[in-house]
Coordinates of C-alpha atoms and ligand atoms in Angstrom, one line a residue:
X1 CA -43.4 64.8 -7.2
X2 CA -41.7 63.2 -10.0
X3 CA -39.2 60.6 -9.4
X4 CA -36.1 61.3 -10.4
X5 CA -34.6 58.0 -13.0
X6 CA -31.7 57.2 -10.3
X7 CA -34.7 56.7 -8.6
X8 CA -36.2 54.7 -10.6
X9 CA -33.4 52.5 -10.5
X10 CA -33.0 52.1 -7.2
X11 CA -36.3 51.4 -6.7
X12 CA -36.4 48.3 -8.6
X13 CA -33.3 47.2 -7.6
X14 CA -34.5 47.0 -4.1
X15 CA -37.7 45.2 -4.7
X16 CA -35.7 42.6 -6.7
X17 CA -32.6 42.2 -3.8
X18 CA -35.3 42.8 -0.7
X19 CA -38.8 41.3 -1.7
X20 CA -37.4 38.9 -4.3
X21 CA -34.8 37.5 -2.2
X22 CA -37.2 37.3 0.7
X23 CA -39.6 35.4 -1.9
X24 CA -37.0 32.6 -3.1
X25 CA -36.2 32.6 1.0
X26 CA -39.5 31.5 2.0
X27 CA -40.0 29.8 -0.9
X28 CA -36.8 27.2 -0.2
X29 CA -37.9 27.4 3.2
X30 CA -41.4 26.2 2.7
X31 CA -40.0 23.3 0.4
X32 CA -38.1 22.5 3.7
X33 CA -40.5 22.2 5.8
X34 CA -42.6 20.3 3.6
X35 CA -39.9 17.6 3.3
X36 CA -39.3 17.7 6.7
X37 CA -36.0 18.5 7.0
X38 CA -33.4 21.3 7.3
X39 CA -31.4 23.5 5.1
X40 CA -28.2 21.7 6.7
X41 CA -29.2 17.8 6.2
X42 CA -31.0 18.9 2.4
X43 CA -27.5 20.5 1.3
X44 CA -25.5 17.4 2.6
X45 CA -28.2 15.0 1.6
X46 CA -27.0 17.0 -2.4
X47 CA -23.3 17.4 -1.2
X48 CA -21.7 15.5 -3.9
X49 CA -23.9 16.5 -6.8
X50 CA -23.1 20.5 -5.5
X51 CA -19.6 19.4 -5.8
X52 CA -19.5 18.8 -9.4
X53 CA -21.8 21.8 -9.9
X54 CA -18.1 23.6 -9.2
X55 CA -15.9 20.6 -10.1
X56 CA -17.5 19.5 -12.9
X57 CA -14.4 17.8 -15.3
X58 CA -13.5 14.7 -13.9
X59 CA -14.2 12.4 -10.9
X60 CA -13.4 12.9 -7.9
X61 CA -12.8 10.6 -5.0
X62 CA -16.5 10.0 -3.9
X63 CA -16.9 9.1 -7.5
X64 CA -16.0 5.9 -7.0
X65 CA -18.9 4.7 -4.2
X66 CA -21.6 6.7 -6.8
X67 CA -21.4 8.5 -9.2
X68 CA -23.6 12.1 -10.5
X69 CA -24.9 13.8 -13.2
X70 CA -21.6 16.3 -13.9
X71 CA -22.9 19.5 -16.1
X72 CA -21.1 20.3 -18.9
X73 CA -19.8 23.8 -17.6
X74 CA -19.5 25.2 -14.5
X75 CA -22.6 25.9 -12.7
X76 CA -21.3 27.3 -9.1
X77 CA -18.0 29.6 -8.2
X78 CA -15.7 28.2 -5.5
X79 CA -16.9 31.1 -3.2
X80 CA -20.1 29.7 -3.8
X81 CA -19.1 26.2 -3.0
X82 CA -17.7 27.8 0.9
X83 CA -21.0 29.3 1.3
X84 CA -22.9 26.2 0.8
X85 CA -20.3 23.3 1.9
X86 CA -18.1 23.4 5.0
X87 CA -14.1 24.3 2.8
X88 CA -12.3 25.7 5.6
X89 CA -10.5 22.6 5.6
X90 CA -7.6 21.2 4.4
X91 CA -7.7 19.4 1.1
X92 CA -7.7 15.9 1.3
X93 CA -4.7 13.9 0.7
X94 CA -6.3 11.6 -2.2
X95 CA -4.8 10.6 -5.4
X96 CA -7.5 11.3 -7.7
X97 CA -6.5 13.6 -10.2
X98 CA -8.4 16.2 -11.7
X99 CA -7.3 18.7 -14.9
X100 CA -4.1 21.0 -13.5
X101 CA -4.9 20.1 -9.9
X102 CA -2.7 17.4 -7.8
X103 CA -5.8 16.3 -6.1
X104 CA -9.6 16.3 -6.6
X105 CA -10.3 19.8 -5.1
X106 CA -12.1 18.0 -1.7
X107 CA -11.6 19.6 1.9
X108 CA -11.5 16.8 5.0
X109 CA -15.2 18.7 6.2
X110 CA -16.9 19.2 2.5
X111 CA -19.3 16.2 2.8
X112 CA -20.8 18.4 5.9
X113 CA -22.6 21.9 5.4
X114 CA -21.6 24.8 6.2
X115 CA -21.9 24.7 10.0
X116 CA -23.4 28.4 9.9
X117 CA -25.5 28.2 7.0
X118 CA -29.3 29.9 6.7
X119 CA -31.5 30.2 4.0
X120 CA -30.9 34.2 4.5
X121 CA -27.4 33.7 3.5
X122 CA -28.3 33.0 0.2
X123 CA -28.4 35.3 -2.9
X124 CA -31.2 34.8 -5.6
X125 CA -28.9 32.7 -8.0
X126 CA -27.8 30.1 -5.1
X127 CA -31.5 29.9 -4.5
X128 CA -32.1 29.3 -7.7
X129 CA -29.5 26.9 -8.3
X130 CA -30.7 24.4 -5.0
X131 CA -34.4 25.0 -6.0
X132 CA -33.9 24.0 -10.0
X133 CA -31.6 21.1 -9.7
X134 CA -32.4 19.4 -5.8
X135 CA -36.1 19.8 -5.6
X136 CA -39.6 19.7 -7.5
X137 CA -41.7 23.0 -6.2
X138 CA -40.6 24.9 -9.5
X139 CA -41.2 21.9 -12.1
X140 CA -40.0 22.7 -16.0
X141 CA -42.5 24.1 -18.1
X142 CA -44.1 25.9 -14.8
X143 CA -45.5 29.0 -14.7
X144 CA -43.6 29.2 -11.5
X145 CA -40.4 28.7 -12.3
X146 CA -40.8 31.0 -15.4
X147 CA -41.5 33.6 -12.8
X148 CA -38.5 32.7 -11.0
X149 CA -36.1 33.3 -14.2
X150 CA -38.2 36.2 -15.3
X151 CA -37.2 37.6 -11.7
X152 CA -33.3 37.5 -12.5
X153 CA -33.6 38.5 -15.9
X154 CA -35.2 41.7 -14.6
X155 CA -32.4 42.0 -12.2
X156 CA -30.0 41.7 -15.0
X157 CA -31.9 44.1 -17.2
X158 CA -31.9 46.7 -13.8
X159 CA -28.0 46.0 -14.1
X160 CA -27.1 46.9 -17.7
X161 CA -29.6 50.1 -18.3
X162 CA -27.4 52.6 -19.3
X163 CA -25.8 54.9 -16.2
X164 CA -28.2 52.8 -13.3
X165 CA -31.2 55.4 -14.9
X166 CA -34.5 54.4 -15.5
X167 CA -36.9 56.5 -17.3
X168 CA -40.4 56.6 -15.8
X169 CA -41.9 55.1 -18.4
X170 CA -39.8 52.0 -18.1
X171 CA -40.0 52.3 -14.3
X172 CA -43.9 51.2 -14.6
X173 CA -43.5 48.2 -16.9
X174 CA -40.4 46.9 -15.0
X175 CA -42.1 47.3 -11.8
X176 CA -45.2 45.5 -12.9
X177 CA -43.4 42.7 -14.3
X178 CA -40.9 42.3 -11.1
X179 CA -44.2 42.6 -9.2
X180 CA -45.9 40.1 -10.7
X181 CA -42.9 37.6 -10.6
X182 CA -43.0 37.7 -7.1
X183 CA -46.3 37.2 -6.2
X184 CA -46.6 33.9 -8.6
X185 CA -43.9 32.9 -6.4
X186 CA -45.5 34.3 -3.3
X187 CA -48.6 32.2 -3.8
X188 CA -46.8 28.7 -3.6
X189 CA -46.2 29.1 -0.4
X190 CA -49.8 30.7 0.5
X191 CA -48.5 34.5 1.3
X192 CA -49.9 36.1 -1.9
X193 CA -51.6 38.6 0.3
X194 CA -48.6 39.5 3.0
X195 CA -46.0 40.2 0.0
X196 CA -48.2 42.2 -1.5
X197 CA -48.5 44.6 1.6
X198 CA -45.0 44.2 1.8
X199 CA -44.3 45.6 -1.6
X200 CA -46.5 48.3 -1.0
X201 CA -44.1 48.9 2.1
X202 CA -41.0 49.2 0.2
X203 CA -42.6 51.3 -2.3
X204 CA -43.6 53.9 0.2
X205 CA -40.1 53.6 2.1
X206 CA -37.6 56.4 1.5
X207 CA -34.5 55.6 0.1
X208 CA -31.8 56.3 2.8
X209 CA -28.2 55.2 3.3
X210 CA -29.0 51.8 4.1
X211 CA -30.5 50.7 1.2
X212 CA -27.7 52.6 -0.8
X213 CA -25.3 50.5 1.0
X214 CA -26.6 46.9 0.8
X215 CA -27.2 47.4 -3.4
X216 CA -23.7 48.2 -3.1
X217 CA -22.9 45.1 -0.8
X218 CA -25.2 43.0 -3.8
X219 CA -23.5 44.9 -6.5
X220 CA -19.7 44.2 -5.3
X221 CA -21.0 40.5 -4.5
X222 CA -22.3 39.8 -8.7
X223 CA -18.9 41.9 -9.4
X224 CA -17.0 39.3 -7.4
X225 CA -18.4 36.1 -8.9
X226 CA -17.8 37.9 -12.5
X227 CA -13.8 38.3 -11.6
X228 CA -13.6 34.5 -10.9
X229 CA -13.1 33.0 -14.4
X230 CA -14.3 29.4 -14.2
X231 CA -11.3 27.0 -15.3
X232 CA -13.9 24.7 -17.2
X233 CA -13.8 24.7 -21.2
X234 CA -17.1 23.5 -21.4
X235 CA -18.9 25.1 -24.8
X236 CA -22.5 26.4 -24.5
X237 CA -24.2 22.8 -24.0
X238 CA -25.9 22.0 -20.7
X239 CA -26.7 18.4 -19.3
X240 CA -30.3 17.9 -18.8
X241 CA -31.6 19.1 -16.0
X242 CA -28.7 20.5 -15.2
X243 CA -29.6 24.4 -15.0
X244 CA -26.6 27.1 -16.2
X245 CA -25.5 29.9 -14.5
X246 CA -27.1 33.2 -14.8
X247 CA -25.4 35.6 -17.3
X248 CA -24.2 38.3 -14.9
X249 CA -24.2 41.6 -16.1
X250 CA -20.6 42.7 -17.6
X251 CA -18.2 44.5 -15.7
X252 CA -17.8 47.4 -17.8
X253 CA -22.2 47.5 -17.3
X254 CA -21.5 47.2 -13.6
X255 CA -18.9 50.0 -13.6
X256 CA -20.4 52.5 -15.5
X257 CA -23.9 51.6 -13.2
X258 CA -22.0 51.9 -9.6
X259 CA -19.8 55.0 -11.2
X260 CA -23.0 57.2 -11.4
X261 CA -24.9 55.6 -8.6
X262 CA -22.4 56.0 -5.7
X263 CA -19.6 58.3 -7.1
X264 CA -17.4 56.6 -4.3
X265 CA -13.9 56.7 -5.5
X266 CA -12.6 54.3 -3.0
X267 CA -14.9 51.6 -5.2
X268 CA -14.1 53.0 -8.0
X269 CA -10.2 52.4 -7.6
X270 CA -11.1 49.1 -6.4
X271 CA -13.1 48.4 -9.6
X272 CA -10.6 49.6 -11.9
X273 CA -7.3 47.3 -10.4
X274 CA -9.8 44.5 -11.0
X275 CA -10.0 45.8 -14.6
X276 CA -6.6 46.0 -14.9
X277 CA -6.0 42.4 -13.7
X278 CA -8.8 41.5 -16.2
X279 CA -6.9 43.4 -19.0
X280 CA -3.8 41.3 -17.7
X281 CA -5.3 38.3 -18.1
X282 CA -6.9 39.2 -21.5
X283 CA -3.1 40.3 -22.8
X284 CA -1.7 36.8 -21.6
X285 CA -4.8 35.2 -23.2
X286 CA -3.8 37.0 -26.4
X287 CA 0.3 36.2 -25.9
X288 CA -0.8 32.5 -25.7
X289 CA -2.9 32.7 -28.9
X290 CA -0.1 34.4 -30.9
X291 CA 2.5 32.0 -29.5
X292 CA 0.1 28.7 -30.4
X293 CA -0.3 30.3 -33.8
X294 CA 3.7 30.4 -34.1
X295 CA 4.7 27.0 -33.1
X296 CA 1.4 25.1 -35.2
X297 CA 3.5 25.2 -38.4
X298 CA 6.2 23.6 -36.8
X299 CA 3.9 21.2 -35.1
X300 CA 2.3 20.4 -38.3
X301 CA 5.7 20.5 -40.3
X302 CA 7.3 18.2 -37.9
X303 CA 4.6 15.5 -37.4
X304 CA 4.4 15.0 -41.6
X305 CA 8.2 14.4 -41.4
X306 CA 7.5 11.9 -38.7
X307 CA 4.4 10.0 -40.2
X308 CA 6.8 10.3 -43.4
X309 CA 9.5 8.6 -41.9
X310 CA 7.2 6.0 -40.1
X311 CA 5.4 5.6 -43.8
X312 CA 9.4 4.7 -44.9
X313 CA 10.5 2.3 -42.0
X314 CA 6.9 0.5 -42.5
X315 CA 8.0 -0.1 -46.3
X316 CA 11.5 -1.5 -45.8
X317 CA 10.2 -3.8 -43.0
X318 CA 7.1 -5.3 -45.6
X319 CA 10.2 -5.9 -48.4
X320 CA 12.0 -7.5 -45.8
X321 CA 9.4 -9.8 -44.2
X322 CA 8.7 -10.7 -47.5
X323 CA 12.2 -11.6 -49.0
X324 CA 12.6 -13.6 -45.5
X325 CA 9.1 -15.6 -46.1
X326 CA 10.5 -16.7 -49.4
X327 CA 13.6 -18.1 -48.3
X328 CA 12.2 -19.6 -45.5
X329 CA 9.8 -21.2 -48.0
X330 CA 12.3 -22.5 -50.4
X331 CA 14.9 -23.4 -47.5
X332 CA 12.2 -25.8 -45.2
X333 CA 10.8 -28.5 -48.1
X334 CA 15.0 -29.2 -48.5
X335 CA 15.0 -29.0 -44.4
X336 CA 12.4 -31.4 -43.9
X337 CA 13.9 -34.0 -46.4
X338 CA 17.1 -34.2 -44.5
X339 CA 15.6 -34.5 -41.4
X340 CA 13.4 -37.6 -42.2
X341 CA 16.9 -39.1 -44.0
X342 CA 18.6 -38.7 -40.7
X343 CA 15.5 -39.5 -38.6
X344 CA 15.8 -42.8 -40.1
X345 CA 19.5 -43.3 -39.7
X346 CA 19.1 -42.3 -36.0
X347 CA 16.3 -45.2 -35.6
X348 CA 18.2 -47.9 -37.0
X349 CA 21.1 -47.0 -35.0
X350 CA 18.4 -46.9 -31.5
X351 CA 17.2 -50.5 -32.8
X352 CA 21.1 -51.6 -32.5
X353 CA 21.4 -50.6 -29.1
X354 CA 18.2 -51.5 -27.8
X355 CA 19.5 -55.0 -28.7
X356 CA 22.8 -54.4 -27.2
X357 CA 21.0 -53.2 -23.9
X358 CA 19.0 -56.3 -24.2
X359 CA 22.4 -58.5 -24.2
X360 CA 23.8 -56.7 -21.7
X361 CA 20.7 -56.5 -19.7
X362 CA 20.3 -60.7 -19.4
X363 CA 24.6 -60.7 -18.9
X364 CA 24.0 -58.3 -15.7
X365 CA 21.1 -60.4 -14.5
X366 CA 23.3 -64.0 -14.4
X367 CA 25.8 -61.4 -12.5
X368 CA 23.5 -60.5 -10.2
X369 CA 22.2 -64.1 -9.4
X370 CA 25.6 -64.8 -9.1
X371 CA 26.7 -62.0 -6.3
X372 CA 23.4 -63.5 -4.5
X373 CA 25.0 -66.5 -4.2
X374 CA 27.7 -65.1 -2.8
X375 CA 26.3 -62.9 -0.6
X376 CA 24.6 -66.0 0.6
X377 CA 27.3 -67.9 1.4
X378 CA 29.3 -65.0 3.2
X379 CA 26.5 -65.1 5.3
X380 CA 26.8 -68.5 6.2
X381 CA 30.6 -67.6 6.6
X382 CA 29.6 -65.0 9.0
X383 CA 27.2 -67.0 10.9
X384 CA 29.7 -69.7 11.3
X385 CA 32.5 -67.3 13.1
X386 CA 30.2 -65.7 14.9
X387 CA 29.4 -69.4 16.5
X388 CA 33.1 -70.0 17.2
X389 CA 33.8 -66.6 18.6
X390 CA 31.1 -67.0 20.9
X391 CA 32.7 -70.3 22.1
X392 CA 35.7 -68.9 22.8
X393 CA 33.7 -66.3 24.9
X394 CA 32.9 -63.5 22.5
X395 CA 30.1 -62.2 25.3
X396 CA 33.0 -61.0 27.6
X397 CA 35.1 -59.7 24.9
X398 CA 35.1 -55.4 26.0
X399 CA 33.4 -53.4 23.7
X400 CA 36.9 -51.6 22.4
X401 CA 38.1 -54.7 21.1
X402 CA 34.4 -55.7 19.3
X403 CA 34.7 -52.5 17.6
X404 CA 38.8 -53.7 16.0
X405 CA 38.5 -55.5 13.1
X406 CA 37.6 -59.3 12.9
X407 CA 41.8 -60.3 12.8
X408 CA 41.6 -58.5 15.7
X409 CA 38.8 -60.0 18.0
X410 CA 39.8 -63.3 17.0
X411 CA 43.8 -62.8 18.4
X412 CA 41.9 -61.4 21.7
X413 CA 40.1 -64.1 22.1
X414 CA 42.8 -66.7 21.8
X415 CA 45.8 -65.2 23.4
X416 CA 42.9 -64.8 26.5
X417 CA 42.0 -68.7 26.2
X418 CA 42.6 -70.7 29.4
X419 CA 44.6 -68.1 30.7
X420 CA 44.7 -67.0 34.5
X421 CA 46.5 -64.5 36.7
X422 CA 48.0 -65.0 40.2
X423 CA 46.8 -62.0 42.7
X424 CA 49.9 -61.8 45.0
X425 CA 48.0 -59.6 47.9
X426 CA 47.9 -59.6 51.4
X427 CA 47.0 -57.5 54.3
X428 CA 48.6 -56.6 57.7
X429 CA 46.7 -56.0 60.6
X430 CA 49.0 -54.4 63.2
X431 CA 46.8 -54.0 66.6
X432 CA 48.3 -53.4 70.2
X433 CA 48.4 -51.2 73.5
X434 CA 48.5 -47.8 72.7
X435 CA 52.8 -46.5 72.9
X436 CA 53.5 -49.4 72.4
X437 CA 55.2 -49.1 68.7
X438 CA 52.7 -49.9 66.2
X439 CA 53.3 -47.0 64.0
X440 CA 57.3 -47.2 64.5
X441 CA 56.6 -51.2 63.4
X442 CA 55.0 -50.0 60.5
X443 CA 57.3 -47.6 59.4
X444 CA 60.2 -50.1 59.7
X445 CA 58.1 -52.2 57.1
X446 CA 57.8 -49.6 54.3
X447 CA 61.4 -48.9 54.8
X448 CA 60.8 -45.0 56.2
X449 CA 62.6 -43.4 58.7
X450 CA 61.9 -43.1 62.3
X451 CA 61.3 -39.6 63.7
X452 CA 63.2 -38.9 67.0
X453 CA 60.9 -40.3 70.0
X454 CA 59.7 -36.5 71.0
X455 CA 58.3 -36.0 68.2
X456 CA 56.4 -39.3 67.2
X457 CA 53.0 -38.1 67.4
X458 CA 50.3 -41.1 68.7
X459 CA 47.7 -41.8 66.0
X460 CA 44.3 -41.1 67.0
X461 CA 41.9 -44.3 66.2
X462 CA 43.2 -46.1 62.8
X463 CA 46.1 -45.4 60.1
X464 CA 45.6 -47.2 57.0
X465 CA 48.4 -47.5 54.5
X466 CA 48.1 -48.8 50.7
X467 CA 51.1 -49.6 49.2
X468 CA 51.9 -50.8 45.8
X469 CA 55.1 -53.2 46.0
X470 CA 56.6 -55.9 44.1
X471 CA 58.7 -58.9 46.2
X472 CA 60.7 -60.6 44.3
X473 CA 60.1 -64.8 45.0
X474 CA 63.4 -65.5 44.3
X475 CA 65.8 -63.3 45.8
X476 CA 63.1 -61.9 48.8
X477 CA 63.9 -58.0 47.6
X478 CA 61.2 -55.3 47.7
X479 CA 60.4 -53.2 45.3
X480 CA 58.6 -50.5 46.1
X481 CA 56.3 -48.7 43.1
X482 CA 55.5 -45.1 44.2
X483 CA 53.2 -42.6 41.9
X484 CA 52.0 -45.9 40.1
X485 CA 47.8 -45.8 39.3
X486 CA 45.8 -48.7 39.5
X487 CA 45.1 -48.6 35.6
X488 CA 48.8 -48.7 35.0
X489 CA 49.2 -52.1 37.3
X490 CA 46.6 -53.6 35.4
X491 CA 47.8 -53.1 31.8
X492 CA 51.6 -53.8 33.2
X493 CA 49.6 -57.8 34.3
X494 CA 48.1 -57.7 30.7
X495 CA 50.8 -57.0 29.2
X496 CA 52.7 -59.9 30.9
X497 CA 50.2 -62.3 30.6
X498 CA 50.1 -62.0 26.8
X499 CA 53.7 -61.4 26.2
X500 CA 54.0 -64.9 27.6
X501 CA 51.8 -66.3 25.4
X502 CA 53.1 -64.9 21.8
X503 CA 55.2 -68.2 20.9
X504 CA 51.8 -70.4 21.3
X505 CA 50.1 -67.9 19.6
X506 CA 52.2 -67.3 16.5
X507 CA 52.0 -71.5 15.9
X508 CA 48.3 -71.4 16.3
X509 CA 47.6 -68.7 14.1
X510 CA 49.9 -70.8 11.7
X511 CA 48.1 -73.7 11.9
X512 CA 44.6 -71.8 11.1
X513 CA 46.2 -71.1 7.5
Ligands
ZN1 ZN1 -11.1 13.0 -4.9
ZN2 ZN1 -10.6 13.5 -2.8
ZN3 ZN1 -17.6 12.8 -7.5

């Protein structure tokens, strides 16, 4: 029986998406192994350096602890980035900007892998990308690794053919040459044999639903990564050892392939909004070029004008500077003349005073030995009074007088000299049977009155009465001083005792002068 050319197609699309995939698969997996570690630890051993294979203008915030080769265009699609990295995430909060984005495009989790990850998850071109730029089993030159871009360039060439047909002729030498591309790979990792078996497996295999469905599923998936226009401006040039990203078929070769391969219209609408968003996109582009084409004139126009204008206010300030530096020139020589004439002036007048200072200096110094004298002899003065006051009993002068004035102190202390007071007290003991009047007697003497006889209460134990009274010597008449305080008694006996004394005092005082 005679294949048909859909047939054809298909065929080779499934040994490049099944035993091809399968292939890179093992392929990663034995570098794995080798290295001893996991797909998990390897991708976040790489993290930042897959970063930049998405966010490759700039630095970002990890930047700054190390820094990585960043190619010059974009190398991996953000959906590629959330299969690899762990993005579900919020972004981080850092202040590191990046080209039309308020922060360096990194989520809290992205230094860790995708939690889920497994080498099956992982398309031919993400393969590719970890194998070529984060290990050493497919070294440059190799015939291995030119079996490994042989592989996707067949996969591309399976994509564009002409209405997904290919002719039986073709059919053979594709087949050979995807063949072949996968056993070099196969024998790396020591299964040479096995993948061969397994090739003859999918060969015999009859092409059911399933397999209908998943090149769908891989077709949609190429489709996706196509839609996603990658924001770098990058030109062609690729930082060495920095690998680019495969040229994916075109849409219009993906359409036309699908359209005769499934005839599902449900895709087809699907395919044909993501044209027209494409064709969107491609108008705006097109806006934005005529618009930039319209406003360059003006630009231009506008920035001669200003570099004009600049060239104008550069001249006048040159002429100006210069007219200035000629004045000043002329102006400074006459300057500096005059200042030396009335430099000199100003010495001979300094000279002048210094002498006068001189005079007056020696004058204050004989006026100065002069108030030491006299300071001297105050002194003496002081030390003098101070002997004489302390005769006259300056220890028991009180403090409130010491703190009067000298005029003062020295009054005190005479009007005080030789002076004495007469204490006029006595005291009454009345004692006697008990009735028998002693209280009555008593009240007689202060002049009080008696209360009748009922009501004369006895006293119980002593009664002592204090009372402030004046007698006069002459005449024998009491007077008796009621509300009047100690304090008050004794200035009233100061008082007297100086007042007395004034006349002497006045004549002494005289006498001093
Ligand atoms: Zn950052
Ligand atoms: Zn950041
Ligand atoms: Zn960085």
């Amino acid at each position: 029986m005679n294949p048909s050319p859909r047939h054809n197609f298909y065929r080779c699309m499934t040994l490049i998406v099944d035993n091809g995939n399968e292939s890179a698969w093992e392929l990663l997996d034995y570098y794995l192994s080798n290295q001893g570690t996991t797909l998990k630890d390897f991708i976040e051993y790489n993290q930042h350096e897959i970063y930049h294979l998405c966010y490759n203008y700039g630095c970002c915030c990890r930047c700054q602890y190390l820094t990585v080769n960043k190619p010059k265009s974009r190398i991996l699609y953000q959906s590629q980035l959330d299969i690899l990295l762990d993005t579900k995430g919020t972004y981080i909060p850092c202040n590191v900007h990046v080209r039309a984005k308020p922060t360096c495009s990194h989520r809290v989790n992205d230094n860790y892998a995708n939690p889920n990850i497994v080498t099956k998850q992982l398309d031919l071109t993400l393969c590719r990308c970890l194998l070529f730029n984060f290990t050493n089993i497919l070294p440059q030159g190799s015939v291995e690794r030119q079996a490994f871009e042989d592989l996707i360039s067949m996969l591309n060439k399976c994509f564009s053919v002409a209405k997904g047909e290919i002719s039986n002729n073709d059919y053979q030498t594709y087949k050979t040459q995807i063949e072949k591309c996968i056993l070099a790979l196969a024998q790396i990792f020591g299964k040479t044999h096995a993948m061969q078996e397994k090739i003859k497996v999918a060969e015999k295999r009859s092409l059911d639903e399933s397999i209908f469905k998943q090149l769908q599923q891989t077709s949609l998936q190429v489709k996706t990564l196509q839609n996603q226009v990658p924001t770098t401006m990058g030109g062609p040039n690729i930082s060495p050892g920095m690998i680019p990203q495969i040229e994916t078929p075109t849409q219009d070769q993906i359409f036309s392939a699908m359209d005769e391969m499934m005839g599902a219209s449900g895709l087809l609408e699907q395919f044909e909004s993501s044209g027209e968003t494409i064709e969107d996109t491609t108008a705006e582009i097109q806006n934005l070029k005529k618009s930039a084409k319209r406003i360059l004139p003006a630009v231009k126009m506008n920035t001669t004008l200003k570099i004009q204008k600049i060239d104008e206010n550069t001249e006048r300030k040159l002429k100006a500077m210069e007219s200035r530096k000629q004045s000043v020139e002329h102006n400074s020589a006459k300057k500096i003349k005059q200042a030396i004439e009335s430099n000199h002036k100003v010495f001979e007048e300094s000279a002048a005073k210094i002498q006068k200072f001189n005079e007056n200096t020696e004058k204050t110094m004989h006026a100065i030995d002069s108030s030491h004298e006299a300071v001297e002899s105050t002194a003496n003065n002081i030390e003098k009074l101070e002997e004489r006051l302390s005769k006259c009993g300056y220890s028991n002068i009180p403090d409130e007088i010491k703190r009067m004035d000298k005029k003062s102190v020295k009054r005190y202390c005479l009007l005080l000299k030789g002076k004495m007071d007469k204490r006029q007290h006595f005291r009454l003991v009345v004692v006697g049977p008990k009735g028998s009047g002693k209280t009555s007697l008593v009240r007689r003497i202060l002049q009080q009155p008696l209360d009748k006889p009922s009501e004369v209460k006895s006293t119980n134990g002593i009664d002592i009465h204090i009372l402030k009274s004046k007698i006069r010597t002459n005449s024998g008449k009491w007077i008796f001083m009621e509300g009047v305080t100690n304090r008050q008694v004794a200035n009233m006996r100061l008082k007297r005792c100086l007042v007395e004394k004034t006349t002497i005092e006045e004549t002494v005082e005289k006498r001093m002068c």
